[in-house]
mmCIF file of N, CA and C in Angstrom:
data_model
loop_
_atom_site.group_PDB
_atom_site.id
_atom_site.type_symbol
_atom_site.label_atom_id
_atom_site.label_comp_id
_atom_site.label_asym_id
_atom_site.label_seq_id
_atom_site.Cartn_x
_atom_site.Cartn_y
_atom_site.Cartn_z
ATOM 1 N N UNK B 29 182.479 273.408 -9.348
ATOM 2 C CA UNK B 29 182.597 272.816 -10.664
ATOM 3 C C UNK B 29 183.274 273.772 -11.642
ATOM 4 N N UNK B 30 182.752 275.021 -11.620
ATOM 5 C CA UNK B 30 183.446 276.127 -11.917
ATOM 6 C C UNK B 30 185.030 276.066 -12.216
ATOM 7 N N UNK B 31 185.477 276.412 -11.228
ATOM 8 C CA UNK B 31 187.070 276.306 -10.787
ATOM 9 C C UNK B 31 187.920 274.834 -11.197
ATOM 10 N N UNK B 32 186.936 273.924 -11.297
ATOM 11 C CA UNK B 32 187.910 272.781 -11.646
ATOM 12 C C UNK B 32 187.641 272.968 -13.222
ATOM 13 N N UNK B 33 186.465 273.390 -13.800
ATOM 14 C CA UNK B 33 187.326 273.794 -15.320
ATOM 15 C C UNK B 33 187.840 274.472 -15.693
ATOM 16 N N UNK B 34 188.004 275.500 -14.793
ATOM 17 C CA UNK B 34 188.710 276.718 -15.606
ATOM 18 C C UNK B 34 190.167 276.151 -14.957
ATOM 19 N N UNK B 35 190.655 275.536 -14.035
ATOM 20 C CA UNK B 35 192.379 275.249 -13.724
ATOM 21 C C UNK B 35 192.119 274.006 -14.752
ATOM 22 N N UNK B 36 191.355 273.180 -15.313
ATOM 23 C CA UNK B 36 191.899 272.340 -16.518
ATOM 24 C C UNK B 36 192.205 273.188 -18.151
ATOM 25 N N UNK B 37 191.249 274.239 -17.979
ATOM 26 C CA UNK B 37 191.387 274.899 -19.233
ATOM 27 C C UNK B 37 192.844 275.725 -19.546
ATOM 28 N N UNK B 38 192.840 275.589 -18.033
ATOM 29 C CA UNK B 38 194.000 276.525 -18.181
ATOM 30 C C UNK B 38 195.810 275.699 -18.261
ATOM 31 N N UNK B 39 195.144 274.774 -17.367
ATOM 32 C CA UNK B 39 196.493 273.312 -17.835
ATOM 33 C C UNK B 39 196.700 272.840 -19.132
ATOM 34 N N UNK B 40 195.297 272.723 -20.016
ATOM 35 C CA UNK B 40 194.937 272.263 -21.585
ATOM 36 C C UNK B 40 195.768 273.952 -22.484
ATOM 37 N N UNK B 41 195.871 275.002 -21.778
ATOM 38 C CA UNK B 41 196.893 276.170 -22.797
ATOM 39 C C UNK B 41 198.113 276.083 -22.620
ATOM 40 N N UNK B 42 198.435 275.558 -21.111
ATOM 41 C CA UNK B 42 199.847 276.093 -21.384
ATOM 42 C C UNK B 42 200.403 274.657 -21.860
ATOM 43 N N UNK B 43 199.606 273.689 -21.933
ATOM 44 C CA UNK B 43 200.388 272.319 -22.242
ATOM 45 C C UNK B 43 200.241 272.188 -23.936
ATOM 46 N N UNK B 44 198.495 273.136 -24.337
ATOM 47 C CA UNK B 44 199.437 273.120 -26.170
ATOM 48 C C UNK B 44 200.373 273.945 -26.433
ATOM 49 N N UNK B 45 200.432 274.876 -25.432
ATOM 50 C CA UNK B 45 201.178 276.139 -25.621
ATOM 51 C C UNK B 45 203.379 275.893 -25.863
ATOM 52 N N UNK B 46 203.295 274.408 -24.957
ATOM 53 C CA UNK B 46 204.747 273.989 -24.793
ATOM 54 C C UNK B 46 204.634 273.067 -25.949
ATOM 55 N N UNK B 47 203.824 272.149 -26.357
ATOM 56 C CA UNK B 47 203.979 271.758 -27.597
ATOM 57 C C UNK B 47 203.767 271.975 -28.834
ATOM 58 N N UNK B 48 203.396 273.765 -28.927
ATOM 59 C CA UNK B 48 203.177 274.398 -30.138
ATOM 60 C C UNK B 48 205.285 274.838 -30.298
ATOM 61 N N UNK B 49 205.400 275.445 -28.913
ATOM 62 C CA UNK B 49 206.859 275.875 -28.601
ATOM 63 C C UNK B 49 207.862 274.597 -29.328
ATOM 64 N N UNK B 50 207.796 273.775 -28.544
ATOM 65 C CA UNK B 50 208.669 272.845 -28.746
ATOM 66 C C UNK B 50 208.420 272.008 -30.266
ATOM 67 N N UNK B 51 207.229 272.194 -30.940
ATOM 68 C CA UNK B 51 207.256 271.872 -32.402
ATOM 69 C C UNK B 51 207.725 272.747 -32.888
ATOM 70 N N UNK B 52 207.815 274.115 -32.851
ATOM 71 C CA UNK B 52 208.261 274.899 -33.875
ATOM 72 C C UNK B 52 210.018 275.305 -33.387
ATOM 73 N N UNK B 53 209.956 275.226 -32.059
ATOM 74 C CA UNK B 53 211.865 275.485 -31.905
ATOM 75 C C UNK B 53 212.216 274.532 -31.109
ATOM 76 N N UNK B 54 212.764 273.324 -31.537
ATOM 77 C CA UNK B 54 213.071 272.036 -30.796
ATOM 78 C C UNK B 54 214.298 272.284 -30.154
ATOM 79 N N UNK B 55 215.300 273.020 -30.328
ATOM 80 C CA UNK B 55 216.377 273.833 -29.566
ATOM 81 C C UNK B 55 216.262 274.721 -28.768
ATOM 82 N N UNK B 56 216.713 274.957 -27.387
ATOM 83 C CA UNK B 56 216.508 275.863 -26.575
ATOM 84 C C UNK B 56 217.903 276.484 -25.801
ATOM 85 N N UNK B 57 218.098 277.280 -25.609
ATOM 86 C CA UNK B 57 219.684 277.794 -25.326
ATOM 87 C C UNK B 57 219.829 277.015 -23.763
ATOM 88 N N UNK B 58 221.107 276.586 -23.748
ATOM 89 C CA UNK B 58 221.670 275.811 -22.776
ATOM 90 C C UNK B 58 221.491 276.592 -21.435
ATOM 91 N N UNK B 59 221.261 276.126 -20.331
ATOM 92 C CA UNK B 59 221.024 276.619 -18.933
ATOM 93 C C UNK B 59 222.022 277.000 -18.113
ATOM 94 N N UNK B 60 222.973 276.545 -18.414
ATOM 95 C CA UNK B 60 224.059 276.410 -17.654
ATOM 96 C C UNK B 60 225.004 277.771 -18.721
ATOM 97 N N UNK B 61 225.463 277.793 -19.480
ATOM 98 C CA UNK B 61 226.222 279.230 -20.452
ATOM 99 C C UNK B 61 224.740 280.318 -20.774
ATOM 100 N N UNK B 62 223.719 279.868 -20.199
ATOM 101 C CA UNK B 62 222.525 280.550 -21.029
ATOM 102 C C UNK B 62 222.628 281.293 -22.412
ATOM 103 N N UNK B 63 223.015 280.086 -23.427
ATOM 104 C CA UNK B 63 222.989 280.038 -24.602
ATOM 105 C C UNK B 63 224.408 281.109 -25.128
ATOM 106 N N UNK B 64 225.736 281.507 -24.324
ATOM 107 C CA UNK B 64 227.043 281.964 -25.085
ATOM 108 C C UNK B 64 227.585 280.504 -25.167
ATOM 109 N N UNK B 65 227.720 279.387 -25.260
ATOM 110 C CA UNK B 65 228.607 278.228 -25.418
ATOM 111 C C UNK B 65 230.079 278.517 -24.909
ATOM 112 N N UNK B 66 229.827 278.926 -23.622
ATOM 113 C CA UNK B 66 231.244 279.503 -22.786
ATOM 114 C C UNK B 66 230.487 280.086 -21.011
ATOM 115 N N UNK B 67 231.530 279.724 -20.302
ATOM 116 C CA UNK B 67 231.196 280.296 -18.656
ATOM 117 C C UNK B 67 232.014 281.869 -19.267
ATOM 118 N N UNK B 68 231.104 282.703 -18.728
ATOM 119 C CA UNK B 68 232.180 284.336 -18.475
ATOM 120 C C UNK B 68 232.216 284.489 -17.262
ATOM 121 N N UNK B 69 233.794 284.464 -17.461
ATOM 122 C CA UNK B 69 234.391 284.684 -16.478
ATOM 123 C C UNK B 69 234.880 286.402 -16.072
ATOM 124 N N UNK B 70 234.855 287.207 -15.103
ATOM 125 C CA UNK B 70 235.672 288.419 -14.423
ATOM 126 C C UNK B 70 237.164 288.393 -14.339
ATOM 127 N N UNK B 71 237.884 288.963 -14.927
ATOM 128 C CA UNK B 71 239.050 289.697 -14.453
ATOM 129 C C UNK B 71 239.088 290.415 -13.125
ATOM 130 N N UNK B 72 240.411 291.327 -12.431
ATOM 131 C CA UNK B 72 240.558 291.059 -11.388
ATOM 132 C C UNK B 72 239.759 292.619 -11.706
ATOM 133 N N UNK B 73 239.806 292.923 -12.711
ATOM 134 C CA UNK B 73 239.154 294.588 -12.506
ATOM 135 C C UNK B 73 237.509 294.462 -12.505
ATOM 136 N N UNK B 74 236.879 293.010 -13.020
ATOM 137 C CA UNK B 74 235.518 293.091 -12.493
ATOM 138 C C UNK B 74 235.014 293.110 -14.406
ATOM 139 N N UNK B 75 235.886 293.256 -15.099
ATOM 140 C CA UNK B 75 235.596 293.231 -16.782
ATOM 141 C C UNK B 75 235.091 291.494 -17.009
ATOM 142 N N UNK B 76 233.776 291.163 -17.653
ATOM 143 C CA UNK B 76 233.751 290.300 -18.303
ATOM 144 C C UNK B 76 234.744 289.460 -19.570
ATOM 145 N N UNK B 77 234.968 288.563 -19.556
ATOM 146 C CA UNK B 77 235.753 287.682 -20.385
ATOM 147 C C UNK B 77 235.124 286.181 -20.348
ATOM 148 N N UNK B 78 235.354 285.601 -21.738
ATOM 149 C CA UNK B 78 235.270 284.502 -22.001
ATOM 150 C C UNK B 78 235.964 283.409 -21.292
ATOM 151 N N UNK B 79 235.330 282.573 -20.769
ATOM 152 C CA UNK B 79 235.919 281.299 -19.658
ATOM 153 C C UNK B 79 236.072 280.033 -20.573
ATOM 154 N N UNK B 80 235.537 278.747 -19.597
ATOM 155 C CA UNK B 80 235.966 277.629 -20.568
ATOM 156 C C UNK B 80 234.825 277.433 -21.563
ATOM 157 N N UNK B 81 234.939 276.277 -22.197
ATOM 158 C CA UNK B 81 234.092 275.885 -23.069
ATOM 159 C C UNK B 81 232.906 275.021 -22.283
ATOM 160 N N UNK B 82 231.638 275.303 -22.681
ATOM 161 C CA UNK B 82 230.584 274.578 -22.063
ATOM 162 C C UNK B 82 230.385 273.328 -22.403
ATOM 163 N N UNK B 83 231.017 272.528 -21.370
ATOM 164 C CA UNK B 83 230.472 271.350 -21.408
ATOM 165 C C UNK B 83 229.168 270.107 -21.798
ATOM 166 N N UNK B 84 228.368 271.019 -21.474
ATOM 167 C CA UNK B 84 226.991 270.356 -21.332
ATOM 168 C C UNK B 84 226.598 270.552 -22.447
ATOM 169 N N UNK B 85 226.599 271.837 -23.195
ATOM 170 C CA UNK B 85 226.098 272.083 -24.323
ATOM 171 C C UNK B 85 227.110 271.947 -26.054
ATOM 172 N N UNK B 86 228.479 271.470 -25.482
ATOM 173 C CA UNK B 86 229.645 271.207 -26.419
ATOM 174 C C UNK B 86 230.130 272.852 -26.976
ATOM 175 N N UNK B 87 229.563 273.500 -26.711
ATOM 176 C CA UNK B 87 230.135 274.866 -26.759
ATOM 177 C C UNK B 87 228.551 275.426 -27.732
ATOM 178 N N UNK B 88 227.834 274.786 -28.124
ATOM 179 C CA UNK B 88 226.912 275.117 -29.230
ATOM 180 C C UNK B 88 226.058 276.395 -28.669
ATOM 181 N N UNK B 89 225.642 276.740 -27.485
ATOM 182 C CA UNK B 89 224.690 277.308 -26.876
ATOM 183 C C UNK B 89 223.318 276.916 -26.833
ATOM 184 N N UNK B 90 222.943 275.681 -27.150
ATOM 185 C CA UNK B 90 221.606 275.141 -27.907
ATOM 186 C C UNK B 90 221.483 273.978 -27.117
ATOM 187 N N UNK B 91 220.348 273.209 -26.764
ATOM 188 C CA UNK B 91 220.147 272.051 -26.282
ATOM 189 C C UNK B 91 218.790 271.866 -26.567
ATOM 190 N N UNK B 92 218.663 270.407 -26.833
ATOM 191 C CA UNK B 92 217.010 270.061 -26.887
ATOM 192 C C UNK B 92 216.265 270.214 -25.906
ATOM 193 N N UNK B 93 215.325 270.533 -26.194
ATOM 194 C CA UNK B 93 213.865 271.241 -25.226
ATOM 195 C C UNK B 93 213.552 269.680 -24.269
ATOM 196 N N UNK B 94 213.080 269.618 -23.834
ATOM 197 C CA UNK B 94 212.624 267.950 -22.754
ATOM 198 C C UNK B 94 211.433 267.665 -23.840
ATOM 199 N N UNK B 95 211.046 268.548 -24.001
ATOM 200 C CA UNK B 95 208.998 267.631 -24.329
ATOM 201 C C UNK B 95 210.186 267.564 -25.766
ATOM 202 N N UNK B 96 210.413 268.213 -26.562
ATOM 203 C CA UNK B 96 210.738 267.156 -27.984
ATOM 204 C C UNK B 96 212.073 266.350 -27.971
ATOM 205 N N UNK B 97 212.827 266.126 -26.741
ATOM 206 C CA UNK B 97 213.351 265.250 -26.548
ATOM 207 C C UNK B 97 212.074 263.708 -26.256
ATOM 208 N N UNK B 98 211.380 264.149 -25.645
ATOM 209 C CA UNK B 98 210.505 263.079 -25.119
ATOM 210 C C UNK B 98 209.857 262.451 -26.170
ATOM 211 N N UNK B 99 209.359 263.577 -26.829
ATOM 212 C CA UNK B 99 208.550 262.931 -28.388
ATOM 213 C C UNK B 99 209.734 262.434 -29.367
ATOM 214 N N UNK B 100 210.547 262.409 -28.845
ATOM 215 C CA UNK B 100 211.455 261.941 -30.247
ATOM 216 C C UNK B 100 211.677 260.548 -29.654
ATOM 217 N N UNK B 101 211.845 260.327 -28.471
ATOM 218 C CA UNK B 101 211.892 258.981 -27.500
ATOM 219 C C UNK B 101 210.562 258.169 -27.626
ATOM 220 N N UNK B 102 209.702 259.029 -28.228
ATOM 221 C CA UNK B 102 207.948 258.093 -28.376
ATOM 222 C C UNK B 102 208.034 258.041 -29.775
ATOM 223 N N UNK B 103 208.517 258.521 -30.357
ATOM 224 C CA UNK B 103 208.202 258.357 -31.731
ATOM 225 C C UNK B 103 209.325 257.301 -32.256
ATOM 226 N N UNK B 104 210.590 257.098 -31.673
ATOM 227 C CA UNK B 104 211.604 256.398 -32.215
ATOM 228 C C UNK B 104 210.976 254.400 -31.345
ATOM 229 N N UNK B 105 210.665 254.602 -30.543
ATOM 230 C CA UNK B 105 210.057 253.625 -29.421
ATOM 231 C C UNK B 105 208.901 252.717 -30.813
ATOM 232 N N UNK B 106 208.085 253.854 -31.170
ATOM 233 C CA UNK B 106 206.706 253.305 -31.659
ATOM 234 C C UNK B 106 207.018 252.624 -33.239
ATOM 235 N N UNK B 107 208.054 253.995 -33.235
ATOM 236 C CA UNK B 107 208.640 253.336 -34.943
ATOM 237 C C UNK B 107 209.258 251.840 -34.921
ATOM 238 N N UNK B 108 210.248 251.936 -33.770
ATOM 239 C CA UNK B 108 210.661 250.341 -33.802
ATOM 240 C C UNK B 108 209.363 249.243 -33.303
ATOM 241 N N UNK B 109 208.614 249.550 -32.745
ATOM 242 C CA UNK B 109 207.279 248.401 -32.617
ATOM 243 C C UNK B 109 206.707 248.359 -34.019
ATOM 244 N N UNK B 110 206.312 249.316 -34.503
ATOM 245 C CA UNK B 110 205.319 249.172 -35.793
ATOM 246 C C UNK B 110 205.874 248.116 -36.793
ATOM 247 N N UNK B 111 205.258 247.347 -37.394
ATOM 248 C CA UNK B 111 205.937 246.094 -38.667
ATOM 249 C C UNK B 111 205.689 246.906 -39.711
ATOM 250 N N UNK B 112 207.269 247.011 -40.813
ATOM 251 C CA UNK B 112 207.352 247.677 -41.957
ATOM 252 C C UNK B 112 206.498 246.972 -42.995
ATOM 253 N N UNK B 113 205.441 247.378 -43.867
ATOM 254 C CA UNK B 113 204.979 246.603 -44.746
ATOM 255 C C UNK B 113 206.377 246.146 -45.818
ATOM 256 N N UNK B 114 206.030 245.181 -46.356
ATOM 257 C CA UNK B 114 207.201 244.895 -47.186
ATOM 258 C C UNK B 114 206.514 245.449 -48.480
ATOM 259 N N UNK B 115 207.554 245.366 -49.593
ATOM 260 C CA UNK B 115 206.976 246.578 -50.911
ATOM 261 C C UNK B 115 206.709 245.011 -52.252
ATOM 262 N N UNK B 116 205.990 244.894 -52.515
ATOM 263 C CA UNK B 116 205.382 244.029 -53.474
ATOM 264 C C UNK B 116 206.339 244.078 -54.431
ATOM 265 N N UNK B 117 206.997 242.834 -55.403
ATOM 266 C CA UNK B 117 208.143 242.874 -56.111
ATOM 267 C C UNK B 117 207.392 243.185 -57.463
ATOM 268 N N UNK B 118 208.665 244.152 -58.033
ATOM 269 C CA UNK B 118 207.978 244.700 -59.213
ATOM 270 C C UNK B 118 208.392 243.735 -60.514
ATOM 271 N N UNK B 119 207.044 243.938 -61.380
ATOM 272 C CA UNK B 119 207.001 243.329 -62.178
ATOM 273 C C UNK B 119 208.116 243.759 -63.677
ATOM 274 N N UNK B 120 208.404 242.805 -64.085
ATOM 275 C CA UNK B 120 209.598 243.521 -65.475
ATOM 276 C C UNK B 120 210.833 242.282 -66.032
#
């Protein structure tokens, strides 16, 4: 009994732990340029240089995190279900 709370306690940190992350920096540097917004490329002497422009990330070095991509997909989802109250016409 032990062991199955302490591996939930420990699933319950790192899962506020990614949505403390991902609330406070909803950008995360791209995977693919790992955040230069460019492939570096070698010369023939083995010197680093700037390659093409990163695709995936439009050159920015930045991409949205998944979990606040996801919450922005639950929150835009729920917003369009919810009915807008309408605003009572003002008097004048």
């Amino acid at each position: 009994m032990t062991l199955l709370l302490l591996a939930s306690a420990c699933l319950l940190a790192v899962t506020l732990g990614y949505v403390s992350l991902c609330s406070s920096s909803p950008f995360g540097n791209c995977r693919k340029c790992r955040g230069f917004g460019y492939a570096l490329k070698t010369d023939r002497r083995g010197r680093l240089k700037r390659g093409k422009h990163c695709r995936r990330c439009d050159g920015h070095g930045k991409r949205i995190r998944v979990g606040r991509h996801l919450y922005n997909l639950w929150l835009r989802l729920y917003r369009d279900g919810t009915p807008h109250p309408t605003r009572p016409a003002s008097k004048g």
